[in-house]
Tab-separated table of C-alpha atoms in Angstrom:
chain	number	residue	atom	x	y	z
A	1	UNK	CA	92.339	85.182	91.527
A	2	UNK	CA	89.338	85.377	94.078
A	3	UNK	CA	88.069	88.770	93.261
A	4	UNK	CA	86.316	89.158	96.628
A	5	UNK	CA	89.397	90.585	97.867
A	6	UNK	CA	90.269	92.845	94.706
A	7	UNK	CA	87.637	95.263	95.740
A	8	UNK	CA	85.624	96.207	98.242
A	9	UNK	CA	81.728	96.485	96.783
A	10	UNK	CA	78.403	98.573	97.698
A	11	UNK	CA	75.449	99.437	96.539
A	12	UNK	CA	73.556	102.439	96.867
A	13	UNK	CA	69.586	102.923	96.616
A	14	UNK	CA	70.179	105.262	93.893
A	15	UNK	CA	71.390	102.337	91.543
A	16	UNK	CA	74.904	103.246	91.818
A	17	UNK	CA	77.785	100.449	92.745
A	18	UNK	CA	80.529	101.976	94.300
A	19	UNK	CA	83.937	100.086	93.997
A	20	UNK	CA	87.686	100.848	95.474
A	21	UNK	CA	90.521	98.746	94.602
A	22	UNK	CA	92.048	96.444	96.838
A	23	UNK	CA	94.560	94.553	94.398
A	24	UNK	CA	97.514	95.931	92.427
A	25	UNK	CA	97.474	94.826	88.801
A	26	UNK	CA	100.469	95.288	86.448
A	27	UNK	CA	98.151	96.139	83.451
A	28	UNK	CA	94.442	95.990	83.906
A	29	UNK	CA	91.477	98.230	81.351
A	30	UNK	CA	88.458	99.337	83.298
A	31	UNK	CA	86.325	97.810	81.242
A	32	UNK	CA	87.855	94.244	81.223
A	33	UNK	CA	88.138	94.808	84.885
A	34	UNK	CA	84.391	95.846	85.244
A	35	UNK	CA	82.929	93.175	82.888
A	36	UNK	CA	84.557	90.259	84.937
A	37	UNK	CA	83.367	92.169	88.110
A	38	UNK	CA	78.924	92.409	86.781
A	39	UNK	CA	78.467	88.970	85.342
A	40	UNK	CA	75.152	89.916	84.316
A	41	UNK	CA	76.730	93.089	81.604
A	42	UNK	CA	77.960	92.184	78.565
A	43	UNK	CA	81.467	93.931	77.285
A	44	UNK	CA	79.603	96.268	74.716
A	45	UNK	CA	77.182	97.442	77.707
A	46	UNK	CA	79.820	98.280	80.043
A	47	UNK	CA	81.696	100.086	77.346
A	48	UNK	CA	78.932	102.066	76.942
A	49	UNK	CA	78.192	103.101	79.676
A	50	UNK	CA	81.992	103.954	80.277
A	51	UNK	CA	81.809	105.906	76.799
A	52	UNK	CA	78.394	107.779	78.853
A	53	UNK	CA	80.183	109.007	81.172
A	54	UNK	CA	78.080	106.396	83.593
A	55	UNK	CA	81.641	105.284	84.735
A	56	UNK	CA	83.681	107.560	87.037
A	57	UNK	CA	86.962	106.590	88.708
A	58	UNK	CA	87.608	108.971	91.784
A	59	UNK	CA	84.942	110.935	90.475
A	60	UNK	CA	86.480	111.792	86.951
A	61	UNK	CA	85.205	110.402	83.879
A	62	UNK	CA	87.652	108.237	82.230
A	63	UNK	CA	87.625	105.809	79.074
A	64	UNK	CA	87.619	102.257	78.118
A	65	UNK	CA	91.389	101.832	77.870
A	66	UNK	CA	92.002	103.453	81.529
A	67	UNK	CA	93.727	101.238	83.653
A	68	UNK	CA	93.361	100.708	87.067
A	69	UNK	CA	95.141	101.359	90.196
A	70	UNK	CA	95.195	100.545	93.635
A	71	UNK	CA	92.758	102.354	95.785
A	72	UNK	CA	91.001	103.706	92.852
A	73	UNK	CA	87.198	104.322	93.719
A	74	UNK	CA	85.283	103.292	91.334
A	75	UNK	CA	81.470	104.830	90.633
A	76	UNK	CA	79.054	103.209	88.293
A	77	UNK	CA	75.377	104.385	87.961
A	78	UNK	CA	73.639	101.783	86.525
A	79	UNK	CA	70.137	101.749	84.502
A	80	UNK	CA	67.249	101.412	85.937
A	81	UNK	CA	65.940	98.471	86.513
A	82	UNK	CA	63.699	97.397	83.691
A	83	UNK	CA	60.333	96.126	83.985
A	84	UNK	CA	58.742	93.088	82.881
A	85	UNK	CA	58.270	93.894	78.835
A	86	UNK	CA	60.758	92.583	76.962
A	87	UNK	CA	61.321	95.103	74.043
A	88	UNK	CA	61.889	93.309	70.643
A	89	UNK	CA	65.444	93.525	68.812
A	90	UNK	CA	66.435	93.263	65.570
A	91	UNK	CA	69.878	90.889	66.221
A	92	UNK	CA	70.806	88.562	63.880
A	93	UNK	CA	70.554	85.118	65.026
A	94	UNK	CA	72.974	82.119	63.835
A	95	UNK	CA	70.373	79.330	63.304
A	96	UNK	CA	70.697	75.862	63.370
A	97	UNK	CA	67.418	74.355	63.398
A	98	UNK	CA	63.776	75.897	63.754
A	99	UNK	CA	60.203	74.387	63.155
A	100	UNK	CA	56.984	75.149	64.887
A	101	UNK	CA	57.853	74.220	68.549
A	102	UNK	CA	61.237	74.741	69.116
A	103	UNK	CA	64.783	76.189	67.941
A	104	UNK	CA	68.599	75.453	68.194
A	105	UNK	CA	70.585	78.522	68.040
A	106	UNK	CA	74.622	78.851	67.964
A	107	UNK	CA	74.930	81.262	70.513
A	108	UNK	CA	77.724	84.194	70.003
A	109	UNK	CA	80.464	85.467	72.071
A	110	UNK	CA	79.364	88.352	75.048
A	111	UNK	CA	75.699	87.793	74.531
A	112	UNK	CA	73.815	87.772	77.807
A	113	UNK	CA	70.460	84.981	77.730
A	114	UNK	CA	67.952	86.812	79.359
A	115	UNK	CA	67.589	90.515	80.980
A	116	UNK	CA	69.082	90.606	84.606
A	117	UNK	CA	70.235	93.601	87.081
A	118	UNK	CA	69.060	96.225	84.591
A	119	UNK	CA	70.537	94.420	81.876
A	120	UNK	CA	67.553	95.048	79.441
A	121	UNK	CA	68.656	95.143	76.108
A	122	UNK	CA	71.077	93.361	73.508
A	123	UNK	CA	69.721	89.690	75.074
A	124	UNK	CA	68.930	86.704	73.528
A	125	UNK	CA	65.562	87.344	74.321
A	126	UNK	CA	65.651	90.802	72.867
A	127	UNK	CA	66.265	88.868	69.560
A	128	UNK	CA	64.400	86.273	70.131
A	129	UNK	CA	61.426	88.372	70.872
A	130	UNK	CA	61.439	90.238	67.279
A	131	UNK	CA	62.598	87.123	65.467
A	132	UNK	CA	59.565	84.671	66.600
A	133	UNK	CA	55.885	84.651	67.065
A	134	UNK	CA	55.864	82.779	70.146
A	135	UNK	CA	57.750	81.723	72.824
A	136	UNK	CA	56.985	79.852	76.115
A	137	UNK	CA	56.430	81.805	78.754
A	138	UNK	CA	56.971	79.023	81.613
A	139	UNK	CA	59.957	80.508	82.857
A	140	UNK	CA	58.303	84.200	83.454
A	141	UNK	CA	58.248	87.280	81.649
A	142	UNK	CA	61.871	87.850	81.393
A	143	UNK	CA	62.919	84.591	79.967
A	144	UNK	CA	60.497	83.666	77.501
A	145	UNK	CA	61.342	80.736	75.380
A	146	UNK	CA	64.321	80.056	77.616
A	147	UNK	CA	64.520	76.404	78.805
A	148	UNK	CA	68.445	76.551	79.937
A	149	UNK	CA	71.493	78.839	79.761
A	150	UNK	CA	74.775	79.025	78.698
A	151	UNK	CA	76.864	81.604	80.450
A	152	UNK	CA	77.462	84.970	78.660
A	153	UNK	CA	81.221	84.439	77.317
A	154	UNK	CA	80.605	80.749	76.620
A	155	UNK	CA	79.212	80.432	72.492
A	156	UNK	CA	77.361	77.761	71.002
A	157	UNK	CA	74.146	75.627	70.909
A	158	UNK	CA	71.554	76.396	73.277
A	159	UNK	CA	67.359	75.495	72.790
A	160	UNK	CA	64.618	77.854	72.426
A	161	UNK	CA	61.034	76.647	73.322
A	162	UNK	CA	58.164	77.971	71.706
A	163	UNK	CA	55.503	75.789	73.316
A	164	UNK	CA	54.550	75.632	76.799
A	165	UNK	CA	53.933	71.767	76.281
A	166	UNK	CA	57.033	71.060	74.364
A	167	UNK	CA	58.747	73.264	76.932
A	168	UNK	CA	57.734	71.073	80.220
A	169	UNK	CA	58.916	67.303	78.270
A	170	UNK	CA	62.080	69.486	77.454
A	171	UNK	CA	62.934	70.221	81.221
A	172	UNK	CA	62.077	66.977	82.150
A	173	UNK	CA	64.702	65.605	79.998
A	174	UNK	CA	67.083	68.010	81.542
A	175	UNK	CA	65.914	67.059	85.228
A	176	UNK	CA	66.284	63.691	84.199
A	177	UNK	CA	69.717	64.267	82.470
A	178	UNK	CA	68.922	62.553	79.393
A	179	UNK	CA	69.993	65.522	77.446
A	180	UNK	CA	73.403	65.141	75.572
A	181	UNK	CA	75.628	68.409	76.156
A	182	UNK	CA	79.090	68.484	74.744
A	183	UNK	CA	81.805	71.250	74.930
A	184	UNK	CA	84.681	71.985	73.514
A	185	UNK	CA	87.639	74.173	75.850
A	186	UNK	CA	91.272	74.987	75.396
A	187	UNK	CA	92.893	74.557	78.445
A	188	UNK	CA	95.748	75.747	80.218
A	189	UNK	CA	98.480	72.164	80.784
A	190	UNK	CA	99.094	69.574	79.019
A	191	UNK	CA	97.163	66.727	80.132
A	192	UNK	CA	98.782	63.701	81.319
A	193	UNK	CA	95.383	61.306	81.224
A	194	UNK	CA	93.597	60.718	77.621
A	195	UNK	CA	90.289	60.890	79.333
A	196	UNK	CA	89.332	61.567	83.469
A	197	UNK	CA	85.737	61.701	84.957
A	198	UNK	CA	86.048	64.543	87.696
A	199	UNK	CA	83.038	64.115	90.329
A	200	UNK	CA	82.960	66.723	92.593
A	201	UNK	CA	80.020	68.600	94.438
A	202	UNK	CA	79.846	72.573	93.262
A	203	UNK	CA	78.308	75.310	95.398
A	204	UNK	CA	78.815	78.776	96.224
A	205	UNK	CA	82.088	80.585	96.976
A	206	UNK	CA	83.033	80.940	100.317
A	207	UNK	CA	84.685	83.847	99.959
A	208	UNK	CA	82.868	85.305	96.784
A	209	UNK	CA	79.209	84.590	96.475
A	210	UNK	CA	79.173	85.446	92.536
A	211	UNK	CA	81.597	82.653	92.048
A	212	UNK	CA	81.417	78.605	92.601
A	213	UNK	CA	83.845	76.500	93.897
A	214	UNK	CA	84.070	72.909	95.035
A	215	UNK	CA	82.028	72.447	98.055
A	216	UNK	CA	81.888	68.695	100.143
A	217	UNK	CA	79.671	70.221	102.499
A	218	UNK	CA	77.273	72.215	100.969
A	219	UNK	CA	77.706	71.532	97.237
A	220	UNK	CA	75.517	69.336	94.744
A	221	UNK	CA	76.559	66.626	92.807
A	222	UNK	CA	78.130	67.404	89.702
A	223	UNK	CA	79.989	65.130	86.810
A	224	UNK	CA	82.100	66.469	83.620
A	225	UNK	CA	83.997	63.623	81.632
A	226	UNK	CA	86.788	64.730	79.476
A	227	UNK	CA	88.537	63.645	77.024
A	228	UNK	CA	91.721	64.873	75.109
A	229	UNK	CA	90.845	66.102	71.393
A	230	UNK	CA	94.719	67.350	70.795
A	231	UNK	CA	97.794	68.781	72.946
A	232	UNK	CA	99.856	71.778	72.274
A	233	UNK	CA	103.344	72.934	73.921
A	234	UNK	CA	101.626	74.423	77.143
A	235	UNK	CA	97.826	73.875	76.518
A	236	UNK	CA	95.548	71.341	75.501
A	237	UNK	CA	92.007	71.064	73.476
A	238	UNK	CA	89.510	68.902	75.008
A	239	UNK	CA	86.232	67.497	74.932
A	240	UNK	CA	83.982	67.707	77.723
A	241	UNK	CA	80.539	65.561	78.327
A	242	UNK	CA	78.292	66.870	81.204
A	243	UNK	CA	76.141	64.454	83.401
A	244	UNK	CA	74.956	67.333	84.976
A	245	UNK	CA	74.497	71.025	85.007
A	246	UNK	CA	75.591	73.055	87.452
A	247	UNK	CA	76.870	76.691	86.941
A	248	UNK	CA	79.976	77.244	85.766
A	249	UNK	CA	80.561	73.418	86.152
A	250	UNK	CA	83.416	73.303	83.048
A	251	UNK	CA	85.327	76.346	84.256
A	252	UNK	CA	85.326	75.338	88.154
A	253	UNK	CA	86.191	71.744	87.034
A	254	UNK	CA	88.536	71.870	84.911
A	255	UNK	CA	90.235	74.306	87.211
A	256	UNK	CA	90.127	72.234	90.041
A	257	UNK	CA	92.409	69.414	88.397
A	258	UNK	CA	94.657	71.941	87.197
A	259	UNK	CA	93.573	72.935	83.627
A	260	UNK	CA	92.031	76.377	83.465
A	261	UNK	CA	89.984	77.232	80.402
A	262	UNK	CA	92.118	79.977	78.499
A	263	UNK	CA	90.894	83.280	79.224
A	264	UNK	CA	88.405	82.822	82.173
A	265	UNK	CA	89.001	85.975	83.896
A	266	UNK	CA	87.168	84.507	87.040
A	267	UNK	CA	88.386	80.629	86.988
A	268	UNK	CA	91.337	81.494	85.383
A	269	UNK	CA	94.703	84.593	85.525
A	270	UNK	CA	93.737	86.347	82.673
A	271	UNK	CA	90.844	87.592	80.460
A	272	UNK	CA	92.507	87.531	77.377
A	273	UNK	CA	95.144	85.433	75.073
A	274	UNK	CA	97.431	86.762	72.874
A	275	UNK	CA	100.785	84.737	71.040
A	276	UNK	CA	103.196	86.315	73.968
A	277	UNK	CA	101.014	84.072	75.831
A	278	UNK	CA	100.998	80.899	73.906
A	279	UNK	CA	104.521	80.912	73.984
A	280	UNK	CA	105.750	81.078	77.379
A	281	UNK	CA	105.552	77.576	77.894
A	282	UNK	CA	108.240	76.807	75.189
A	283	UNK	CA	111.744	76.285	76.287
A	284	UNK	CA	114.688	78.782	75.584
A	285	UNK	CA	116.148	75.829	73.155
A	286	UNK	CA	112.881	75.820	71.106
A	287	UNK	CA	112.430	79.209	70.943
A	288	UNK	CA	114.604	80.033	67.883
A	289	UNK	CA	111.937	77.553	65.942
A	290	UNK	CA	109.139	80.118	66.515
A	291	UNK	CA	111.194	82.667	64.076
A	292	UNK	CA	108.435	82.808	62.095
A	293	UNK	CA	105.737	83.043	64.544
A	294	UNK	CA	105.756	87.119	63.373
A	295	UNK	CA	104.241	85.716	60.265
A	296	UNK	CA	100.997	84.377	62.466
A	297	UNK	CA	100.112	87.578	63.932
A	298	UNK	CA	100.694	91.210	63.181
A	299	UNK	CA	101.670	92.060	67.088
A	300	UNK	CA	102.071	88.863	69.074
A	301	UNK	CA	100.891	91.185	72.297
A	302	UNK	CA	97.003	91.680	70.409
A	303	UNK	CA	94.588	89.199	72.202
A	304	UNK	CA	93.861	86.135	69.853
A	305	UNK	CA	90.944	85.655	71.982
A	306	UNK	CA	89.292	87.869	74.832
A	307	UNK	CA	87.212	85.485	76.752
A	308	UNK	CA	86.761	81.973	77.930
A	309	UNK	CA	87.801	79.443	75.410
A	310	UNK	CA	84.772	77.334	75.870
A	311	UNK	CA	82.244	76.477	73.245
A	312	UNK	CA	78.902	74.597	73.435
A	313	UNK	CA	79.919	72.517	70.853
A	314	UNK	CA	76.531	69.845	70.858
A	315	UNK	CA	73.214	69.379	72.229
A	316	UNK	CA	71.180	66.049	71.670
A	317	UNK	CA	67.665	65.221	72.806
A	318	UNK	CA	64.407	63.610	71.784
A	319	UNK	CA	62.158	65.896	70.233
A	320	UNK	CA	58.617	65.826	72.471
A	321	UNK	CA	56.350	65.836	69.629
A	322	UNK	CA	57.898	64.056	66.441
A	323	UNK	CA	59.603	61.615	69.240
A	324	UNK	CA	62.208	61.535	67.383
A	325	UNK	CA	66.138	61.804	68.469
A	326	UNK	CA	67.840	64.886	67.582
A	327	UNK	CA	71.038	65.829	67.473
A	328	UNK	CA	73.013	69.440	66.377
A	329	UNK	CA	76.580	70.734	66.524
A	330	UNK	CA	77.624	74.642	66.418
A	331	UNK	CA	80.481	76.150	64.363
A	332	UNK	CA	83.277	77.127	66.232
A	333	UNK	CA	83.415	81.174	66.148
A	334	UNK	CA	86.237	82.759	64.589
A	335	UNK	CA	87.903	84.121	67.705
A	336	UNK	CA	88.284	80.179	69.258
A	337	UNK	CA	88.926	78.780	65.809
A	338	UNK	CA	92.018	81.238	65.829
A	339	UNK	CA	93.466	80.382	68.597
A	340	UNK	CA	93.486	77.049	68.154
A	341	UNK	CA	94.429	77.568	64.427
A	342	UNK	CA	97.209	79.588	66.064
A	343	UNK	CA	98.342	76.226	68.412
A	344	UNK	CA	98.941	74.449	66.048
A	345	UNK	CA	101.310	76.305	64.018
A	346	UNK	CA	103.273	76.741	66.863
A	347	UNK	CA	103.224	73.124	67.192
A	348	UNK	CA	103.937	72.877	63.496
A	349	UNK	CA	107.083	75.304	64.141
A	350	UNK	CA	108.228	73.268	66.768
A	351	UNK	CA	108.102	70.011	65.201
């Protein structure tokens, strides 16, 4: 759905975005709809400020589980813009590797990177600031120890710097694409090729600059090879190598040839997954195999999953001072593991 015409968007001086409705949804929350609106907000931020009273719709205060309507005018007065101090936080941190000049870190669900837009708290680098001495600074005050990104629904392993000169041979290695990075997505489809290298340029939106599309005119070169892992009735898990990294590359790929990551609310329908939803693709005849698909789930209408199914499943590089390769994968988190857990017992069922 191109959101650019689901709302017409403003901002005021004050710090407050004002929004009115231009779509009509048949079941949409506020704060799903708001969270897939400010990219740079995590769920549990927007909620907050919703449960603050920060959140007004036609000027009333309303809560989390409000759901939108056409026309509605939407208020939101946003913090203010933070300044350049990061302030330390004590959030845990899933760990894969650590010594003296860098880290690997697994990455969880609705965690923003780096402050952005007022976004100053509840970061990666809030954690990463009370969890470690020092961090490269090369990417500025509000990124310390950040050498790339992963977007703020997508899990998994991303690299921390701590040194400035481990830091600079570690984006050169990105520049020069000789970093591994492999992901793991569920997909909408069931895909007719084993494996497919999609080439296509990516650049900005036409129509909506916070998202990218496929651009032949404007758009940079950009390379995802996938390869088929294991198909369900309806959906399919794959692996996917990047050459490159451009944003949302994955999501605006896959997309593109017709396989959707589950759950994208801004590449995909939806921003959520629930049984009702793994289901539709089965035919009438098969559906009396699925009698015990109650036993999976205690309502088949609860989301199994409430963002993009896409993980950041491995990241391989050589280490700049031990020169030495390294390699290091990232536990599925439970919400993905469950919904693929979930595929396959429908498959099961069906077979």
């Amino acid at each position: 759905m191109n959101l650019s015409k689901t709302a017409t968007l403003e901002f005021e001086e004050t710090g407050q975005l004002q929004l009115v409705i231009k779509h009509k949804y048949s079941s949409k929350r506020i704060d799903k709809y708001l969270v897939s609106r400010l990219q740079d907000y995590s769920r549990s931020s927007i909620q907050k400020l919703i449960k603050e009273g920060a959140v007004k719709v036609n000027n009333n205060a309303v809560k989390n589980n409000y759901e939108i309507k056409l026309n509605d005018a939407i208020s939101i007065q946003l913090p203010e813009k933070s300044d350049d101090h990061i302030t330390p936080e004590d959030i845990p941190l899933d760990v894969i590797y650590e010594d003296e000049y860098l880290m690997v870190l697994n990455k969880s669900p609705d965690m923003v990177v780096h402050p952005a837009c007022g976004h100053a708290s509840g970061t990666l680098v809030n954690a990463l600031a009370f969890h470690c001495n020092t961090l490269s600074a090369l990417n500025g005050p509000l990124r310390p120890g950040i050498v790339h990104r992963l977007d703020r629904d997508t899990s998994g392993a991303i690299l921390v710097v701590k040194d400035e000169k481990v830091h600079k041979h570690l984006a050169l290695q990105f520049e020069e694409r000789t970093v591994k990075k492999e992901y793991l997505a569920v997909v909408k489809g069931e895909s007719e090729l084993d494996s497919d290298k999609i080439d296509l340029p990516i650049g900005k939106d036409k129509r909506d600059r916070k998202k990218m599309a496929i651009r032949h005119d404007i758009g940079k070169n950009a390379v995802s090879i996938f390869e088929v892992i294991e198909r369900f009735p309806g959906y399919t898990l794959v692996r996917v190598i990047l050459e490159t990294g451009r944003t949302h590359q994955i999501r605006v790929h896959m997309k593109t040839i017709g396989h959707p990551v589950i759950a994208d609310s801004e590449y995909g329908n939806s921003d959520a997954c629930c049984i009702e939803d793994l289901t539709k693709p089965v035919s009438n005849k098969d559906i009396h195999s699925l009698a015990k698909l109650t036993e999976l789930c205690n309502n088949t209408s609860d989301p199994i999953i409430e963002r993009q199914a896409l993980h950041a499943y491995k990241i391989g590089f050589t280490h700049p001072v031990y020169n030495k390769a390294m390699e290091f994968t990232a536990e599925i988190p439970k919400d993905m593991h469950n919904l693929i857990a979930t595929l396959r017992k429908i498959k099961a069922l069906l077979n």
